[in-house]
Coordinates of C-alpha atoms in Angstrom, one line a residue:
X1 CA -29.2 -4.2 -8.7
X2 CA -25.9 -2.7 -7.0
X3 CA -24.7 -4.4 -3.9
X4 CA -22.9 -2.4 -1.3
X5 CA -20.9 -4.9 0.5
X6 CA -20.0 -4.2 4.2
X7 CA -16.1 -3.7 5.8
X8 CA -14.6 -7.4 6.0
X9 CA -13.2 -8.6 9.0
X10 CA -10.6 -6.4 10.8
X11 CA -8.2 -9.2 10.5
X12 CA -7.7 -8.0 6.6
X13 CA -7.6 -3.9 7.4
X14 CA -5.5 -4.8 10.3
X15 CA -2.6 -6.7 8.3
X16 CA -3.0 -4.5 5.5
X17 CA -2.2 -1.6 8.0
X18 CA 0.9 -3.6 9.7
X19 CA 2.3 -3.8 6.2
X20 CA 2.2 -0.3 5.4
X21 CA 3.5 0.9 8.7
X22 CA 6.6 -1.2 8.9
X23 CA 7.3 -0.5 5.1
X24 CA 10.0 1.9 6.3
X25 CA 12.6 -1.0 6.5
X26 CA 12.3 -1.8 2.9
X27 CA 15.2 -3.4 1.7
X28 CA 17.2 -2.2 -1.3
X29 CA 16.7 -3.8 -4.2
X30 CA 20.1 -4.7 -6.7
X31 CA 20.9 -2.4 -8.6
X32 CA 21.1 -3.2 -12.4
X33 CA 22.1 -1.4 -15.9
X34 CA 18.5 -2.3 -17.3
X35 CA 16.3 0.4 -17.4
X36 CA 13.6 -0.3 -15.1
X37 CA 10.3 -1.3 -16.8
X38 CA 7.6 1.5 -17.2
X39 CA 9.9 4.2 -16.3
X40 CA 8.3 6.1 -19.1
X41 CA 4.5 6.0 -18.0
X42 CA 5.0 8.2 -15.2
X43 CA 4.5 12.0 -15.8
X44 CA 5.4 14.6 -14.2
X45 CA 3.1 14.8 -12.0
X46 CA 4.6 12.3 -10.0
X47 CA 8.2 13.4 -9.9
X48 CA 9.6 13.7 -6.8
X49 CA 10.6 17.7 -6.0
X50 CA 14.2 18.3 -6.3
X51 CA 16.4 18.7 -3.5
X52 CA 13.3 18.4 -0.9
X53 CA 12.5 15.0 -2.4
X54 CA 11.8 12.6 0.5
X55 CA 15.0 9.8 0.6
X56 CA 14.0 6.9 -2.1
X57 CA 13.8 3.6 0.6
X58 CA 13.8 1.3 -3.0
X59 CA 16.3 2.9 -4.9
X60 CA 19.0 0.6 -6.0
X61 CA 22.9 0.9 -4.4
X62 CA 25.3 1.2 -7.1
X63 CA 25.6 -1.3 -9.5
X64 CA 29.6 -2.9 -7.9
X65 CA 27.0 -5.8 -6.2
X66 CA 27.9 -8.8 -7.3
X67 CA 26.6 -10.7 -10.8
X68 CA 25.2 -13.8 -10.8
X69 CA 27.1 -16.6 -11.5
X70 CA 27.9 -17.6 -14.9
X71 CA 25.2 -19.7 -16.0
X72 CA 22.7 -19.5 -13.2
X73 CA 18.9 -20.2 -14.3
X74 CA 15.8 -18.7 -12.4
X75 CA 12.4 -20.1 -13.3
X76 CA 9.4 -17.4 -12.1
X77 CA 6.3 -18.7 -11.9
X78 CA 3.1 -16.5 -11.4
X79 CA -0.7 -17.8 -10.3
X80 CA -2.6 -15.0 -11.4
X81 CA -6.1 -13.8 -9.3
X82 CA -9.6 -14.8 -11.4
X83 CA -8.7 -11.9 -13.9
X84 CA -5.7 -13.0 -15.5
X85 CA -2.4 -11.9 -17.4
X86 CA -4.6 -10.4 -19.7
X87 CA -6.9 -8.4 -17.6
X88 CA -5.0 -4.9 -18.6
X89 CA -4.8 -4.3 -14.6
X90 CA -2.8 -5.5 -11.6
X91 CA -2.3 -9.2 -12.9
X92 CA -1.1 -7.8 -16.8
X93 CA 1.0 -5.7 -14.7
X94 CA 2.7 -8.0 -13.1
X95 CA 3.2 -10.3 -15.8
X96 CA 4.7 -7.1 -17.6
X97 CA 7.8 -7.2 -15.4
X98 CA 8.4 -10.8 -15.2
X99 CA 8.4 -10.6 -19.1
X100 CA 10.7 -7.9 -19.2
X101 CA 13.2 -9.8 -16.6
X102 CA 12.9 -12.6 -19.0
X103 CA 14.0 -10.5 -22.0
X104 CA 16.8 -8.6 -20.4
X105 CA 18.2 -10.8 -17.4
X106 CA 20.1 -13.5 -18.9
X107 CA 19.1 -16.9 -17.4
X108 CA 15.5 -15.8 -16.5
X109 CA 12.2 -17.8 -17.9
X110 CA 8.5 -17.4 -16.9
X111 CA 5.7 -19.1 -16.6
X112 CA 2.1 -18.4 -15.0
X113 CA -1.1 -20.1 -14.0
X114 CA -4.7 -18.6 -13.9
X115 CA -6.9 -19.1 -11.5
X116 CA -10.4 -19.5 -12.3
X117 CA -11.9 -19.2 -8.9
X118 CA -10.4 -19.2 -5.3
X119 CA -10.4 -22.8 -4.9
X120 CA -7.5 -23.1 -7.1
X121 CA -5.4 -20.5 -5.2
X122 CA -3.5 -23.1 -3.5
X123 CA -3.0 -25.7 -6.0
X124 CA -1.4 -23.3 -8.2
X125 CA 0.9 -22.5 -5.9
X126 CA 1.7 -26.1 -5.0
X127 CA 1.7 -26.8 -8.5
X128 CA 4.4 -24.5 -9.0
X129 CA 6.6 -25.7 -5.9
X130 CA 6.1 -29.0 -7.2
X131 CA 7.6 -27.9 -10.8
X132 CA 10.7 -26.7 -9.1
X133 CA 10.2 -22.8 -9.8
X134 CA 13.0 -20.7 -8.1
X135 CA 10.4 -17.5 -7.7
X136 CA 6.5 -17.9 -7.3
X137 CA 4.9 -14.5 -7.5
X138 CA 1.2 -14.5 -6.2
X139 CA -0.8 -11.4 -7.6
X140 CA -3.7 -9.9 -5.6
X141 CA -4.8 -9.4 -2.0
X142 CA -7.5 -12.9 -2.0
X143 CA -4.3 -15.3 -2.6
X144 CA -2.4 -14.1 0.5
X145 CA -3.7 -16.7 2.7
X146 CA -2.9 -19.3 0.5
X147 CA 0.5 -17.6 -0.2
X148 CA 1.3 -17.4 3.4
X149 CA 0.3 -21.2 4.3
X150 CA 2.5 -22.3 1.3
X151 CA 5.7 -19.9 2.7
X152 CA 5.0 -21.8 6.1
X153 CA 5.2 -24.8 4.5
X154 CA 8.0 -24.8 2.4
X155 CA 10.6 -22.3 4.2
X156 CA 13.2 -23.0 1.5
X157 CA 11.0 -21.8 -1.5
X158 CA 11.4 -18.3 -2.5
X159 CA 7.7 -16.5 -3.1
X160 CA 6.6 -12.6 -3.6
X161 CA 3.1 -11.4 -3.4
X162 CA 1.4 -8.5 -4.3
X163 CA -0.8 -6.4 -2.3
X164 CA 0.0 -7.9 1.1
X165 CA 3.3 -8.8 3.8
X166 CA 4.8 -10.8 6.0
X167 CA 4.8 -10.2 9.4
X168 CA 4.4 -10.9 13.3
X169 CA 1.1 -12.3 12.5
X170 CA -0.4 -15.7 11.8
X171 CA 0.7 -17.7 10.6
X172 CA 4.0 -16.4 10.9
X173 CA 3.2 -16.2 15.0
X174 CA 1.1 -16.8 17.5
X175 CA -2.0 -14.4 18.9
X176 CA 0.6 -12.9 21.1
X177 CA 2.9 -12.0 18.5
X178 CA 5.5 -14.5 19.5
X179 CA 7.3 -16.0 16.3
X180 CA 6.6 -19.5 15.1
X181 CA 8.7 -19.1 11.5
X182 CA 10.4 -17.1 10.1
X183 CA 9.4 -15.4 6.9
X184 CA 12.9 -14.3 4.8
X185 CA 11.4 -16.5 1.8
X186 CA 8.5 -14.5 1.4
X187 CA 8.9 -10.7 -0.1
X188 CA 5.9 -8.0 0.3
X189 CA 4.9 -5.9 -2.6
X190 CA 2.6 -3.0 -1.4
X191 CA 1.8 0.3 -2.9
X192 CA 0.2 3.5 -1.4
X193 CA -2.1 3.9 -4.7
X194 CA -4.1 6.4 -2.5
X195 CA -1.6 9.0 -2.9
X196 CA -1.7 9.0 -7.1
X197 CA -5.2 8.7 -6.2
X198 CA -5.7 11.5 -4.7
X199 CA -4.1 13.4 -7.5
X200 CA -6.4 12.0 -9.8
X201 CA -9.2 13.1 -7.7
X202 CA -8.1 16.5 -7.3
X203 CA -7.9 17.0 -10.9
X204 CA -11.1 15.0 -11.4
X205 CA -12.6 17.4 -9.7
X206 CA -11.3 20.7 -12.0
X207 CA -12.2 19.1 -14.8
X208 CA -16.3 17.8 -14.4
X209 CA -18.6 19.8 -16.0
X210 CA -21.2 18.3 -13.8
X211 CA -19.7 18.9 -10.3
X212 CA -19.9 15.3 -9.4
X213 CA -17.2 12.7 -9.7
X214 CA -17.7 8.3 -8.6
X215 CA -15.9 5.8 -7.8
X216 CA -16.8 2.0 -7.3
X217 CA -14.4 -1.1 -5.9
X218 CA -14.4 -4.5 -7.1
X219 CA -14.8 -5.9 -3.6
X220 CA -14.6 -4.4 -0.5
X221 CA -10.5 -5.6 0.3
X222 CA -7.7 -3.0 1.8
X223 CA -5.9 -2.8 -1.8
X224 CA -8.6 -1.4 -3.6
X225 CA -10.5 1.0 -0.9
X226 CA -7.2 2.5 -0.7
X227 CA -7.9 4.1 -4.6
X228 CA -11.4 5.1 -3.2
X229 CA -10.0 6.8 -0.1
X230 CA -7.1 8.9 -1.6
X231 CA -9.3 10.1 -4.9
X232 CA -12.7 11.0 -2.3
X233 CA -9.9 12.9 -0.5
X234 CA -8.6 14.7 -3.2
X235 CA -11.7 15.6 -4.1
X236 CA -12.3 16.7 -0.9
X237 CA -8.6 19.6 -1.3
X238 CA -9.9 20.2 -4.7
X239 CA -13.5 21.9 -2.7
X240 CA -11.1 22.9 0.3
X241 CA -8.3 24.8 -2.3
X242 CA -11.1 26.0 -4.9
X243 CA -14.0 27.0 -2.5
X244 CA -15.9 24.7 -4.9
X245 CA -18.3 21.6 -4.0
X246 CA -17.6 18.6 -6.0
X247 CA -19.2 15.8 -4.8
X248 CA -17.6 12.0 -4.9
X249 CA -19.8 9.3 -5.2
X250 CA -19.9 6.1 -4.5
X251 CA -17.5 5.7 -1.5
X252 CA -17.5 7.1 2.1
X253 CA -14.0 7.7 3.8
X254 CA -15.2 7.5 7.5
X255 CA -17.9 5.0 6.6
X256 CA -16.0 2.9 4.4
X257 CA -18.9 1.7 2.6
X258 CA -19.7 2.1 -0.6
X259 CA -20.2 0.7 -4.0
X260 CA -18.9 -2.9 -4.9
X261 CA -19.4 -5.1 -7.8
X262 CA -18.5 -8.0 -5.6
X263 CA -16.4 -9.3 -8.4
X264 CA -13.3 -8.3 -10.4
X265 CA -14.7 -10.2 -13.9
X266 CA -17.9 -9.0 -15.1
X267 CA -17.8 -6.0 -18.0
X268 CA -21.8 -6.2 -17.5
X269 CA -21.2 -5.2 -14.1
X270 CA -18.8 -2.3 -15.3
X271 CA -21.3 -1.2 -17.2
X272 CA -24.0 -0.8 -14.9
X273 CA -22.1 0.8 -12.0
X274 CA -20.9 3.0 -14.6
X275 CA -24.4 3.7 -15.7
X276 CA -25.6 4.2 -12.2
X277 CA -23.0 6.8 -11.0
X278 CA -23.8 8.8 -14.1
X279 CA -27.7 8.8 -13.7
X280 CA -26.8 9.9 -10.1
X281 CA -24.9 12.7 -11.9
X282 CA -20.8 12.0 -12.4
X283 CA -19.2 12.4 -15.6
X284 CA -16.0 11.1 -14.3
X285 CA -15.7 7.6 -13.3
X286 CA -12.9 5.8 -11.5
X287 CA -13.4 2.0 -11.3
X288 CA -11.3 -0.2 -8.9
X289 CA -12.2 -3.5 -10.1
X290 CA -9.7 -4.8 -12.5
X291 CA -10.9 -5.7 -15.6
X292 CA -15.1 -5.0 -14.5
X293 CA -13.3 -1.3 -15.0
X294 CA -13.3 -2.0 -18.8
X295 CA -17.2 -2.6 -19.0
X296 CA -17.3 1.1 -17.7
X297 CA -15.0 2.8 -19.9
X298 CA -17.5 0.5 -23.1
X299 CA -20.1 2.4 -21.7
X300 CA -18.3 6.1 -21.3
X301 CA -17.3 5.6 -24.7
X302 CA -20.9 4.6 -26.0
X303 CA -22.7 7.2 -24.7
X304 CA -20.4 9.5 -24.6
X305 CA -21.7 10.5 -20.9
X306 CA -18.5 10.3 -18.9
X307 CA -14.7 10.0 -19.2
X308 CA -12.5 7.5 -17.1
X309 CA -9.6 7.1 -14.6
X310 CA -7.6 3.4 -15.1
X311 CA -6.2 2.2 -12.2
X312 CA -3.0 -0.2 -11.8
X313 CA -1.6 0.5 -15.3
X314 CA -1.7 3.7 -18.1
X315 CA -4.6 2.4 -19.9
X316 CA -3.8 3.7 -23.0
X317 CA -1.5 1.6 -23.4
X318 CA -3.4 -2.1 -22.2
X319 CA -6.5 -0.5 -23.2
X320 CA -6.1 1.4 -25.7
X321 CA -9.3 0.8 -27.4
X322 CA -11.1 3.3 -25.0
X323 CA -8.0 5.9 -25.2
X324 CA -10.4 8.5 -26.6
X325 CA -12.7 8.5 -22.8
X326 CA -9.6 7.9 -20.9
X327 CA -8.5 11.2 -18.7
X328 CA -5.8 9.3 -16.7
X329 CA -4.5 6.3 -14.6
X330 CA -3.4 5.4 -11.3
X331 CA -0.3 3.9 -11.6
X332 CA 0.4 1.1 -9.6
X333 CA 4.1 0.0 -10.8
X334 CA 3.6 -3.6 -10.2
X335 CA 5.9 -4.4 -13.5
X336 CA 9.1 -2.4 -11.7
X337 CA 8.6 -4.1 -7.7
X338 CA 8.5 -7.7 -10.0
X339 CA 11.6 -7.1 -12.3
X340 CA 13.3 -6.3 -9.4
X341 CA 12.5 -9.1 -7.0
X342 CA 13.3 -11.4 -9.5
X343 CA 16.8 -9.4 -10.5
X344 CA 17.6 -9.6 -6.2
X345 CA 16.8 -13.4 -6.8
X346 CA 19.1 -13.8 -10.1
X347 CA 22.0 -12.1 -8.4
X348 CA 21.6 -12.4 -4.3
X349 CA 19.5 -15.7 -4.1
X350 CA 17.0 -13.5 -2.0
X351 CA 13.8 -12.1 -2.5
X352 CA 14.3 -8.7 -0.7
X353 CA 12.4 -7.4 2.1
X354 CA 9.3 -5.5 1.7
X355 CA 8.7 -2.9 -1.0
X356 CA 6.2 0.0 -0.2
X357 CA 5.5 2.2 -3.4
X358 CA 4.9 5.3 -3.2
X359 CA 5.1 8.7 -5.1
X360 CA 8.6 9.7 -3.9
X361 CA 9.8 6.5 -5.2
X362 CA 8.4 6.2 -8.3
X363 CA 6.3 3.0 -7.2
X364 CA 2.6 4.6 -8.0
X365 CA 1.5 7.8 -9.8
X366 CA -0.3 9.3 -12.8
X367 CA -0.3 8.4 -17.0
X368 CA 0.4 11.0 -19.1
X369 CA -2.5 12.7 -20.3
X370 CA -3.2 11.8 -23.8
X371 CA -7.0 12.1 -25.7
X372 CA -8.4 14.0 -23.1
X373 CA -5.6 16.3 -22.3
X374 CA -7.3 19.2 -23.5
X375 CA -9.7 19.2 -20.2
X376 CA -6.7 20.0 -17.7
X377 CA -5.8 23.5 -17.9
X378 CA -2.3 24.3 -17.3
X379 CA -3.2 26.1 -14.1
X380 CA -5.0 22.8 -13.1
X381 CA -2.1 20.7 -13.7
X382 CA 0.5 23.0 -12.3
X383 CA -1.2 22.7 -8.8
X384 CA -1.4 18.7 -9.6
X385 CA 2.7 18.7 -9.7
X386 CA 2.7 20.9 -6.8
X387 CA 0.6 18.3 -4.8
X388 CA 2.8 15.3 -6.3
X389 CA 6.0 17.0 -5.0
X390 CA 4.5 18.1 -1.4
X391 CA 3.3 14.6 -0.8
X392 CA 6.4 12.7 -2.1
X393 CA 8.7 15.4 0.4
X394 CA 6.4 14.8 3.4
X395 CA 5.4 11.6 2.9
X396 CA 2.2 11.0 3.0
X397 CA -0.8 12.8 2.4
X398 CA -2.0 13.6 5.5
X399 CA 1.3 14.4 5.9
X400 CA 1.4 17.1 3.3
X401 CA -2.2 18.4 4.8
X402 CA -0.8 19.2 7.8
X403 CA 2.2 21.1 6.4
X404 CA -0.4 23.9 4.6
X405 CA -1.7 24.7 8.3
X406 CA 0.6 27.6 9.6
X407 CA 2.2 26.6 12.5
X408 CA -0.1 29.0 15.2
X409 CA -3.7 27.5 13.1

């Protein structure tokens, strides 16, 4: 039976929100000579236009910043969320740049810590501080509680986590806003994953042969509705564009409500959401729920009734198993935010200030089409690269709505 779980607490949207809206102060990361890590995965339906491109806030300064000292030694430590370095999602993302910082940054080594359940959030973490670890990198929206109560309590510990900021906010402040500590040890990692979602939406939608496209969400948390929002909206162009009616299901924008597994574990559960969005009639299926996402594309591939969008990571590549029902991914460049908060560590003994993702950036975007590319016409994808470059040059999506209404409409 399929739960739809109900909006959390404003609390969560809210903070979630605050990070994305002061994201524009973003501080450079260092720049280095090593090629940053998944540069290759994204197509070009994420470049950035030419001269029109929107300024890159992350994009290194020139590489005359200083080296680290001869000799220095950074230990990263990462507590992954319940799914693990393995999960071919968000946490195998992450753990894909802290391994490529270890194999090209000289005096970098790793090490990581699943968690099997929430409880062991926190003694991970303290785990870690207790080891001595130079960098601990928390991965997933459910730890930043735990991640923000351990930056409190040890100011001179260096952390990053994914999926969530620091900021005026407890317990960082008061209800008023007033500042209890300071948060400089503690580096944001966000991504707008709604913008590559919404290209994979729009070309969801030219490509069903049913005239229905779904979606479900792991649990109902800011960092996954934000996929569900920006591929129901690109859906949405597709019909607006097209004069076409391609429904989305599973997810309501102005509601947000929708369907959630209520986990980010259970392949059965992939399965069966899977299952249900296709009996409802979808043949395109984009699950949000980590490694659950992998029970799905088990069942595309053994019925042979639907095709799949990955999220966080190109999916042919960590699961390449299913590569011949894969259409595309949403990138979510975890890997490249992670080398380079530990490369600002090796070299400035900081963490950085918040990084925001985004198309113009290179932080989110599409995999290259592979099995399936046959589907997407070239007309199709053309107007996919012209979305990619008007929302990376305006910014945002809605944005890059507003500049296709003329100026007296």
């Amino acid at each position: 039976m399929i739960s739809v779980l109900k909006k959390r607490g404003a609390l969560l949207a809210l903070l979630f929100a605050f990070a994305l809206v002061v994201a524009a102060c973003a501080e450079d990361d260092v720049a280095t000579t090593t090629a940053a890590p998944g540069t290759t995965a994204a197509p070009d339906t994420t470049a950035a236009p030419d001269t029109t491109a929107a300024p890159d806030t992350t994009a290194a300064p020139d590489t005359t910043l200083p080296a680290p000292p001869p000799g220095k030694e950074v230990l990263v430590c990462q507590v992954s969320d319940t799914g693990g370095i393995d999960d071919a999602s968000f946490n195998a993302s992450a753990w894909a740049g802290a391994q490529q910082a270890e194999a090209e940054l000289d005096g970098v080594s790793i090490e990581f810590l699943e968690s099997a359940d929430a409880t062991e959030y926190r003694p991970n973490i303290d785990a870690f501080i207790n080891q001595g670890c130079d960098l601990i990198i928390t991965v997933g929206f459910l730890l930043a509680d735990d991640t923000a109560a351990a930056a409190v309590d040890n100011p001179n510990q260096k952390f990053a986590f994914v999926d969530q900021s620091p900021g005026p906010f407890p317990p960082w402040a008061d209800a008023d806003g007033n500042l209890l500590s300071d948060y400089a040890n503690l580096r944001g990692l966000i991504f707008q994953t709604d913008e590559a979602a919404f290209l994979a939406g729009y070309m969801a939608a030219g490509v069903t042969e049913t005239g229905a496209v779904g979606t479900f969400g792991g649990i109902n948390i800011p960092p996954v509705t934000i996929f569900m929002d920006g591929f129901v909206k690109g859906v949405e162009h597709y019909n607006s564009v097209n004069g076409t009616s391609v429904s989305a299901l599973g997810w309501n924008v102005e509601d947000a409500d929708g369907l959630f597994t209520g986990n980010f574990d259970s392949l059965e559960d992939g399965r069966s959401f899977a299952e249900t969005l296709v009996n409802n009639g979808a043949d395109i299926v984009l699950p949000v729920a980590g490694p659950v996402g992998l029970g799905s594309a088990a069942y595309c591939q053994d019925t042979g009734a639907c095709t799949i969008v990955g999220v966080d990571a190109d999916w042919n590549d960590t699961a390449s198993q299913y590569t011949d029902v894969i259409l595309t991914s949403v990138l979510k460049n975890i890997n490249v935010s992670v080398f380079n908060t530990i490369n600002n560590v090796l070299v400035l003994d900081s963490v950085g200030n918040l990084f925001n993702g985004t198309l113009a950036n290179g932080g989110v975007g599409l995999a290259p089409l592979q099995a399936n590319a046959d589907k997407v016409s070239a007309e199709l994808q053309a107007e996919v690269d012209a979305i990619a470059a008007g929302i990376a040059a305006n910014g945002s999506i809605q944005a890059y709505l507003d500049s296709l209404v003329p100026a007296d409409g």
